[in-house]
Amino acid sequence: QVQLVESGGGLVQPGGSLRLSCAASGSIFRSYARGWYRQAPGKQRELVAALTSGGSTNYADSVKGRFTISTNNAKNTVYLQMNSLKPEDTAVYYCNTYPSVPTYWGQGTQVTVSS
């Protein structure tokens, strides 16, 4: 059974940074593209960043140049470095494969950007 556990969220001021981590049970991230998603209150969950097994990346326009997705295959972990955070980045952040698998969603980690 696949388990994904996100961590690293918190409260940060606009312009600040956070690094999110996602630890996966098993080695699913070695075989599939990885993705970070987010869901803001009242909105649908959206893809934020994706990283293929070949190293290609894809970012939502709203985060390009500010967020970076990376991975540590030895640790079955995927990261999301978030810089220059804005209030509109406030959301619960989730990791999953890309495309996502419905049964893989974890609890997510809350990111709140506010002064």
Tab-separated table of N, CA and C in Angstrom:
chain	number	residue	atom	x	y	z
A	1	GLN	N	0.851	-1.190	0.000
A	1	GLN	CA	0.000	0.000	0.000
A	1	GLN	C	0.884	1.237	0.000
A	2	VAL	N	0.615	2.139	-0.914
A	2	VAL	CA	1.418	3.352	-1.035
A	2	VAL	C	0.978	4.369	0.003
A	3	GLN	N	1.954	4.947	0.667
A	3	GLN	CA	1.672	6.054	1.579
A	3	GLN	C	2.576	7.221	1.246
A	4	LEU	N	1.999	8.397	1.186
A	4	LEU	CA	2.739	9.625	0.944
A	4	LEU	C	2.521	10.548	2.129
A	5	VAL	N	3.606	11.026	2.705
A	5	VAL	CA	3.518	11.871	3.895
A	5	VAL	C	4.214	13.190	3.600
A	6	GLU	N	3.425	14.252	3.598
A	6	GLU	CA	3.952	15.583	3.334
A	6	GLU	C	4.303	16.282	4.646
A	7	SER	N	5.321	17.125	4.600
A	7	SER	CA	5.710	17.897	5.772
A	7	SER	C	6.399	19.171	5.328
A	8	GLY	N	6.594	20.076	6.282
A	8	GLY	CA	7.354	21.290	6.003
A	8	GLY	C	6.518	22.544	5.857
A	9	GLY	N	5.219	22.414	5.921
A	9	GLY	CA	4.380	23.590	5.797
A	9	GLY	C	4.434	24.451	7.046
A	10	GLY	N	3.758	25.589	6.989
A	10	GLY	CA	3.725	26.481	8.129
A	10	GLY	C	3.240	27.852	7.747
A	11	LEU	N	3.412	28.767	8.678
A	11	LEU	CA	3.034	30.162	8.477
A	11	LEU	C	4.288	30.952	8.106
A	12	VAL	N	4.223	31.682	7.030
A	12	VAL	CA	5.380	32.458	6.578
A	12	VAL	C	4.896	33.808	6.070
A	13	GLN	N	5.738	34.808	6.218
A	13	GLN	CA	5.386	36.139	5.738
A	13	GLN	C	5.572	36.226	4.221
A	14	PRO	N	4.841	37.117	3.573
A	14	PRO	CA	5.056	37.316	2.132
A	14	PRO	C	6.531	37.602	1.845
A	15	GLY	N	7.016	36.962	0.786
A	15	GLY	CA	8.426	37.081	0.437
A	15	GLY	C	9.301	36.020	1.055
A	16	GLY	N	8.762	35.260	1.978
A	16	GLY	CA	9.535	34.230	2.654
A	16	GLY	C	9.647	32.945	1.850
A	17	SER	N	10.289	31.955	2.470
A	17	SER	CA	10.539	30.672	1.813
A	17	SER	C	10.144	29.515	2.708
A	18	LEU	N	9.817	28.416	2.081
A	18	LEU	CA	9.574	27.151	2.762
A	18	LEU	C	10.052	26.033	1.857
A	19	ARG	N	10.436	24.925	2.469
A	19	ARG	CA	10.733	23.726	1.696
A	19	ARG	C	9.839	22.603	2.182
A	20	LEU	N	9.047	22.102	1.288
A	20	LEU	CA	8.165	20.985	1.587
A	20	LEU	C	8.855	19.670	1.229
A	21	SER	N	8.542	18.642	2.005
A	21	SER	CA	9.063	17.302	1.744
A	21	SER	C	7.909	16.316	1.634
A	22	CYS	N	8.108	15.307	0.830
A	22	CYS	CA	7.120	14.246	0.685
A	22	CYS	C	7.867	12.916	0.698
A	23	ALA	N	7.617	12.144	1.724
A	23	ALA	CA	8.242	10.831	1.854
A	23	ALA	C	7.270	9.765	1.374
A	24	ALA	N	7.754	8.915	0.499
A	24	ALA	CA	6.914	7.859	-0.066
A	24	ALA	C	7.322	6.494	0.476
A	25	SER	N	6.345	5.694	0.791
A	25	SER	CA	6.627	4.299	1.129
A	25	SER	C	6.868	3.564	-0.178
A	26	GLY	N	7.848	2.712	-0.203
A	26	GLY	CA	8.153	2.031	-1.450
A	26	GLY	C	8.894	2.945	-2.397
A	27	SER	N	8.996	2.523	-3.623
A	27	SER	CA	9.811	3.253	-4.586
A	27	SER	C	9.000	3.764	-5.768
A	28	ILE	N	7.783	4.209	-5.494
A	28	ILE	CA	6.926	4.631	-6.607
A	28	ILE	C	7.518	5.799	-7.369
A	29	PHE	N	8.255	6.668	-6.671
A	29	PHE	CA	8.793	7.836	-7.352
A	29	PHE	C	9.950	7.487	-8.282
A	30	ARG	N	10.463	6.291	-8.168
A	30	ARG	CA	11.514	5.896	-9.094
A	30	ARG	C	10.931	5.488	-10.446
A	31	SER	N	9.673	5.107	-10.405
A	31	SER	CA	9.061	4.582	-11.630
A	31	SER	C	8.124	5.576	-12.311
A	32	TYR	N	7.660	6.564	-11.560
A	32	TYR	CA	6.655	7.475	-12.090
A	32	TYR	C	7.081	8.922	-11.885
A	33	ALA	N	6.524	9.781	-12.686
A	33	ALA	CA	6.751	11.205	-12.467
A	33	ALA	C	6.142	11.614	-11.137
A	34	ARG	N	6.748	12.627	-10.533
A	34	ARG	CA	6.293	13.120	-9.237
A	34	ARG	C	5.632	14.459	-9.430
A	35	GLY	N	4.662	14.721	-8.564
A	35	GLY	CA	3.977	16.000	-8.671
A	35	GLY	C	3.665	16.587	-7.315
A	36	TRP	N	3.692	17.907	-7.271
A	36	TRP	CA	3.176	18.642	-6.121
A	36	TRP	C	1.901	19.350	-6.571
A	37	TYR	N	0.903	19.279	-5.724
A	37	TYR	CA	-0.393	19.874	-6.002
A	37	TYR	C	-0.786	20.752	-4.812
A	38	ARG	N	-1.749	21.615	-5.023
A	38	ARG	CA	-2.251	22.406	-3.902
A	38	ARG	C	-3.747	22.661	-4.073
A	39	GLN	N	-4.380	22.879	-2.931
A	39	GLN	CA	-5.803	23.196	-2.940
A	39	GLN	C	-6.062	24.323	-1.963
A	40	ALA	N	-6.490	25.434	-2.502
A	40	ALA	CA	-6.839	26.589	-1.687
A	40	ALA	C	-8.319	26.490	-1.313
A	41	PRO	N	-8.712	27.156	-0.245
A	41	PRO	CA	-10.112	27.108	0.176
A	41	PRO	C	-11.052	27.526	-0.945
A	42	GLY	N	-12.061	26.703	-1.185
A	42	GLY	CA	-13.056	27.017	-2.194
A	42	GLY	C	-12.612	26.792	-3.624
A	43	LYS	N	-11.414	26.242	-3.800
A	43	LYS	CA	-10.902	26.018	-5.153
A	43	LYS	C	-10.588	24.549	-5.381
A	44	GLN	N	-10.474	24.194	-6.648
A	44	GLN	CA	-10.107	22.821	-6.981
A	44	GLN	C	-8.612	22.606	-6.785
A	45	ARG	N	-8.251	21.383	-6.542
A	45	ARG	CA	-6.839	21.049	-6.435
A	45	ARG	C	-6.180	21.242	-7.800
A	46	GLU	N	-4.979	21.800	-7.774
A	46	GLU	CA	-4.281	22.088	-9.022
A	46	GLU	C	-2.843	21.598	-8.950
A	47	LEU	N	-2.300	21.279	-10.112
A	47	LEU	CA	-0.893	20.889	-10.197
A	47	LEU	C	-0.027	22.132	-10.048
A	48	VAL	N	0.978	22.031	-9.199
A	48	VAL	CA	1.919	23.120	-8.992
A	48	VAL	C	3.223	22.857	-9.744
A	49	ALA	N	3.725	21.643	-9.601
A	49	ALA	CA	5.006	21.307	-10.228
A	49	ALA	C	5.074	19.809	-10.452
A	50	ALA	N	5.760	19.411	-11.504
A	50	ALA	CA	5.932	18.001	-11.804
A	50	ALA	C	7.364	17.745	-12.237
A	51	LEU	N	7.832	16.553	-11.938
A	51	LEU	CA	9.199	16.150	-12.286
A	51	LEU	C	9.144	14.737	-12.826
A	52	THR	N	9.579	14.552	-14.069
A	52	THR	CA	9.554	13.222	-14.661
A	52	THR	C	10.786	12.435	-14.237
A	53	SER	N	10.748	11.144	-14.470
A	53	SER	CA	11.899	10.299	-14.129
A	53	SER	C	13.099	10.650	-14.993
A	54	GLY	N	12.852	11.291	-16.129
A	54	GLY	CA	13.954	11.724	-16.976
A	54	GLY	C	14.513	13.076	-16.604
A	55	GLY	N	13.907	13.734	-15.615
A	55	GLY	CA	14.443	15.001	-15.137
A	55	GLY	C	13.761	16.240	-15.694
A	56	SER	N	12.764	16.060	-16.532
A	56	SER	CA	12.036	17.220	-17.054
A	56	SER	C	11.091	17.765	-15.996
A	57	THR	N	10.940	19.075	-15.982
A	57	THR	CA	10.064	19.713	-15.006
A	57	THR	C	8.954	20.494	-15.711
A	58	ASN	N	7.885	20.663	-14.969
A	58	ASN	CA	6.740	21.418	-15.469
A	58	ASN	C	6.167	22.178	-14.286
A	59	TYR	N	5.954	23.492	-14.471
A	59	TYR	CA	5.454	24.330	-13.387
A	59	TYR	C	4.210	25.077	-13.820
A	60	ALA	N	3.318	25.292	-12.853
A	60	ALA	CA	2.195	26.182	-13.110
A	60	ALA	C	2.746	27.583	-13.367
A	61	ASP	N	2.082	28.317	-14.240
A	61	ASP	CA	2.558	29.662	-14.566
A	61	ASP	C	2.679	30.533	-13.323
A	62	SER	N	1.802	30.331	-12.376
A	62	SER	CA	1.768	31.180	-11.181
A	62	SER	C	2.975	30.991	-10.276
A	63	VAL	N	3.723	29.896	-10.446
A	63	VAL	CA	4.860	29.630	-9.557
A	63	VAL	C	6.191	29.578	-10.294
A	64	LYS	N	6.175	29.715	-11.598
A	64	LYS	CA	7.422	29.652	-12.369
A	64	LYS	C	8.409	30.694	-11.883
A	65	GLY	N	9.649	30.254	-11.706
A	65	GLY	CA	10.692	31.158	-11.244
A	65	GLY	C	10.750	31.305	-9.741
A	66	ARG	N	9.750	30.778	-9.030
A	66	ARG	CA	9.730	30.884	-7.570
A	66	ARG	C	9.815	29.524	-6.880
A	67	PHE	N	9.239	28.506	-7.495
A	67	PHE	CA	9.215	27.167	-6.906
A	67	PHE	C	10.130	26.243	-7.682
A	68	THR	N	10.722	25.276	-6.966
A	68	THR	CA	11.576	24.276	-7.597
A	68	THR	C	11.265	22.904	-7.023
A	69	ILE	N	10.983	21.969	-7.896
A	69	ILE	CA	10.743	20.590	-7.479
A	69	ILE	C	12.025	19.789	-7.667
A	70	SER	N	12.298	18.925	-6.702
A	70	SER	CA	13.489	18.081	-6.791
A	70	SER	C	13.204	16.765	-6.071
A	71	THR	N	14.140	15.836	-6.197
A	71	THR	CA	13.901	14.530	-5.614
A	71	THR	C	15.193	13.919	-5.113
A	72	ASN	N	15.051	13.051	-4.136
A	72	ASN	CA	16.159	12.233	-3.647
A	72	ASN	C	15.692	10.791	-3.772
A	73	ASN	N	16.097	10.139	-4.840
A	73	ASN	CA	15.606	8.788	-5.098
A	73	ASN	C	16.029	7.803	-4.011
A	74	ALA	N	17.204	8.012	-3.465
A	74	ALA	CA	17.682	7.092	-2.426
A	74	ALA	C	16.783	7.131	-1.203
A	75	LYS	N	16.158	8.283	-0.980
A	75	LYS	CA	15.283	8.441	0.180
A	75	LYS	C	13.808	8.362	-0.189
A	76	ASN	N	13.521	8.098	-1.461
A	76	ASN	CA	12.120	8.082	-1.927
A	76	ASN	C	11.387	9.337	-1.494
A	77	THR	N	12.032	10.453	-1.646
A	77	THR	CA	11.486	11.718	-1.182
A	77	THR	C	11.493	12.740	-2.311
A	78	VAL	N	10.462	13.548	-2.359
A	78	VAL	CA	10.397	14.636	-3.320
A	78	VAL	C	10.218	15.933	-2.539
A	79	TYR	N	10.821	16.991	-3.029
A	79	TYR	CA	10.828	18.264	-2.339
A	79	TYR	C	10.196	19.347	-3.208
A	80	LEU	N	9.728	20.389	-2.523
A	80	LEU	CA	9.274	21.584	-3.227
A	80	LEU	C	9.845	22.786	-2.487
A	81	GLN	N	10.825	23.427	-3.110
A	81	GLN	CA	11.392	24.647	-2.560
A	81	GLN	C	10.550	25.807	-3.041
A	82	MET	N	10.034	26.571	-2.108
A	82	MET	CA	9.146	27.680	-2.445
A	82	MET	C	9.771	28.981	-1.951
A	83	ASN	N	10.057	29.857	-2.871
A	83	ASN	CA	10.644	31.150	-2.549
A	83	ASN	C	9.703	32.271	-2.961
A	84	SER	N	9.959	33.455	-2.432
A	84	SER	CA	9.149	34.636	-2.779
A	84	SER	C	7.663	34.333	-2.647
A	85	LEU	N	7.296	33.760	-1.539
A	85	LEU	CA	5.911	33.334	-1.346
A	85	LEU	C	4.966	34.520	-1.304
A	86	LYS	N	3.772	34.277	-1.825
A	86	LYS	CA	2.731	35.292	-1.896
A	86	LYS	C	1.490	34.811	-1.149
A	87	PRO	N	0.658	35.719	-0.702
A	87	PRO	CA	-0.575	35.292	-0.016
A	87	PRO	C	-1.410	34.327	-0.853
A	88	GLU	N	-1.385	34.471	-2.153
A	88	GLU	CA	-2.171	33.570	-3.012
A	88	GLU	C	-1.578	32.159	-3.101
A	89	ASP	N	-0.414	31.960	-2.513
A	89	ASP	CA	0.145	30.600	-2.431
A	89	ASP	C	-0.435	29.826	-1.246
A	90	THR	N	-1.217	30.497	-0.421
A	90	THR	CA	-1.817	29.835	0.733
A	90	THR	C	-2.724	28.696	0.274
A	91	ALA	N	-2.461	27.500	0.781
A	91	ALA	CA	-3.202	26.308	0.368
A	91	ALA	C	-2.694	25.114	1.162
A	92	VAL	N	-3.395	24.009	1.016
A	92	VAL	CA	-2.859	22.727	1.474
A	92	VAL	C	-2.116	22.116	0.292
A	93	TYR	N	-0.890	21.713	0.551
A	93	TYR	CA	-0.037	21.172	-0.498
A	93	TYR	C	0.058	19.659	-0.351
A	94	TYR	N	-0.053	18.980	-1.475
A	94	TYR	CA	-0.024	17.524	-1.525
A	94	TYR	C	0.997	17.061	-2.558
A	95	CYS	N	1.518	15.878	-2.334
A	95	CYS	CA	2.314	15.248	-3.378
A	95	CYS	C	1.568	14.014	-3.872
A	96	ASN	N	1.928	13.595	-5.053
A	96	ASN	CA	1.330	12.419	-5.672
A	96	ASN	C	2.171	12.118	-6.889
A	97	THR	N	1.843	11.057	-7.570
A	97	THR	CA	2.469	10.843	-8.865
A	97	THR	C	1.868	11.843	-9.846
A	98	TYR	N	2.460	11.886	-11.046
A	98	TYR	CA	1.923	12.750	-12.089
A	98	TYR	C	1.787	11.935	-13.359
A	99	PRO	N	0.583	11.722	-13.822
A	99	PRO	CA	-0.715	12.150	-13.286
A	99	PRO	C	-0.987	11.526	-11.916
A	100	SER	N	-1.868	12.128	-11.193
A	100	SER	CA	-2.138	11.672	-9.828
A	100	SER	C	-2.967	10.394	-9.822
A	101	VAL	N	-2.796	9.660	-8.745
A	101	VAL	CA	-3.574	8.443	-8.500
A	101	VAL	C	-4.473	8.726	-7.310
A	102	PRO	N	-5.775	8.583	-7.476
A	102	PRO	CA	-6.706	9.002	-6.414
A	102	PRO	C	-6.440	8.366	-5.058
A	103	THR	N	-5.999	7.137	-5.044
A	103	THR	CA	-5.807	6.455	-3.765
A	103	THR	C	-4.497	6.823	-3.086
A	104	TYR	N	-3.677	7.619	-3.727
A	104	TYR	CA	-2.384	7.988	-3.139
A	104	TYR	C	-2.425	9.291	-2.326
A	105	TRP	N	-3.525	10.024	-2.384
A	105	TRP	CA	-3.534	11.311	-1.679
A	105	TRP	C	-3.308	11.133	-0.188
A	106	GLY	N	-2.409	11.950	0.360
A	106	GLY	CA	-2.163	11.949	1.793
A	106	GLY	C	-2.927	13.076	2.453
A	107	GLN	N	-2.459	13.453	3.648
A	107	GLN	CA	-3.137	14.505	4.404
A	107	GLN	C	-2.738	15.901	3.941
A	108	GLY	N	-1.631	16.000	3.286
A	108	GLY	CA	-1.169	17.302	2.841
A	108	GLY	C	-0.502	18.076	3.968
A	109	THR	N	0.054	19.224	3.610
A	109	THR	CA	0.667	20.105	4.593
A	109	THR	C	0.202	21.528	4.305
A	110	GLN	N	-0.213	22.216	5.348
A	110	GLN	CA	-0.788	23.554	5.194
A	110	GLN	C	0.315	24.592	5.055
A	111	VAL	N	0.178	25.427	4.047
A	111	VAL	CA	1.060	26.576	3.859
A	111	VAL	C	0.198	27.829	3.930
A	112	THR	N	0.562	28.707	4.837
A	112	THR	CA	-0.162	29.964	4.993
A	112	THR	C	0.825	31.118	4.844
A	113	VAL	N	0.537	31.984	3.892
A	113	VAL	CA	1.393	33.144	3.641
A	113	VAL	C	0.616	34.383	4.067
A	114	SER	N	1.086	34.983	5.122
A	114	SER	CA	0.356	36.123	5.682
A	114	SER	C	1.275	36.960	6.538
A	115	SER	N	1.021	38.254	6.559
A	115	SER	CA	1.789	39.138	7.434
A	115	SER	C	1.064	39.328	8.760
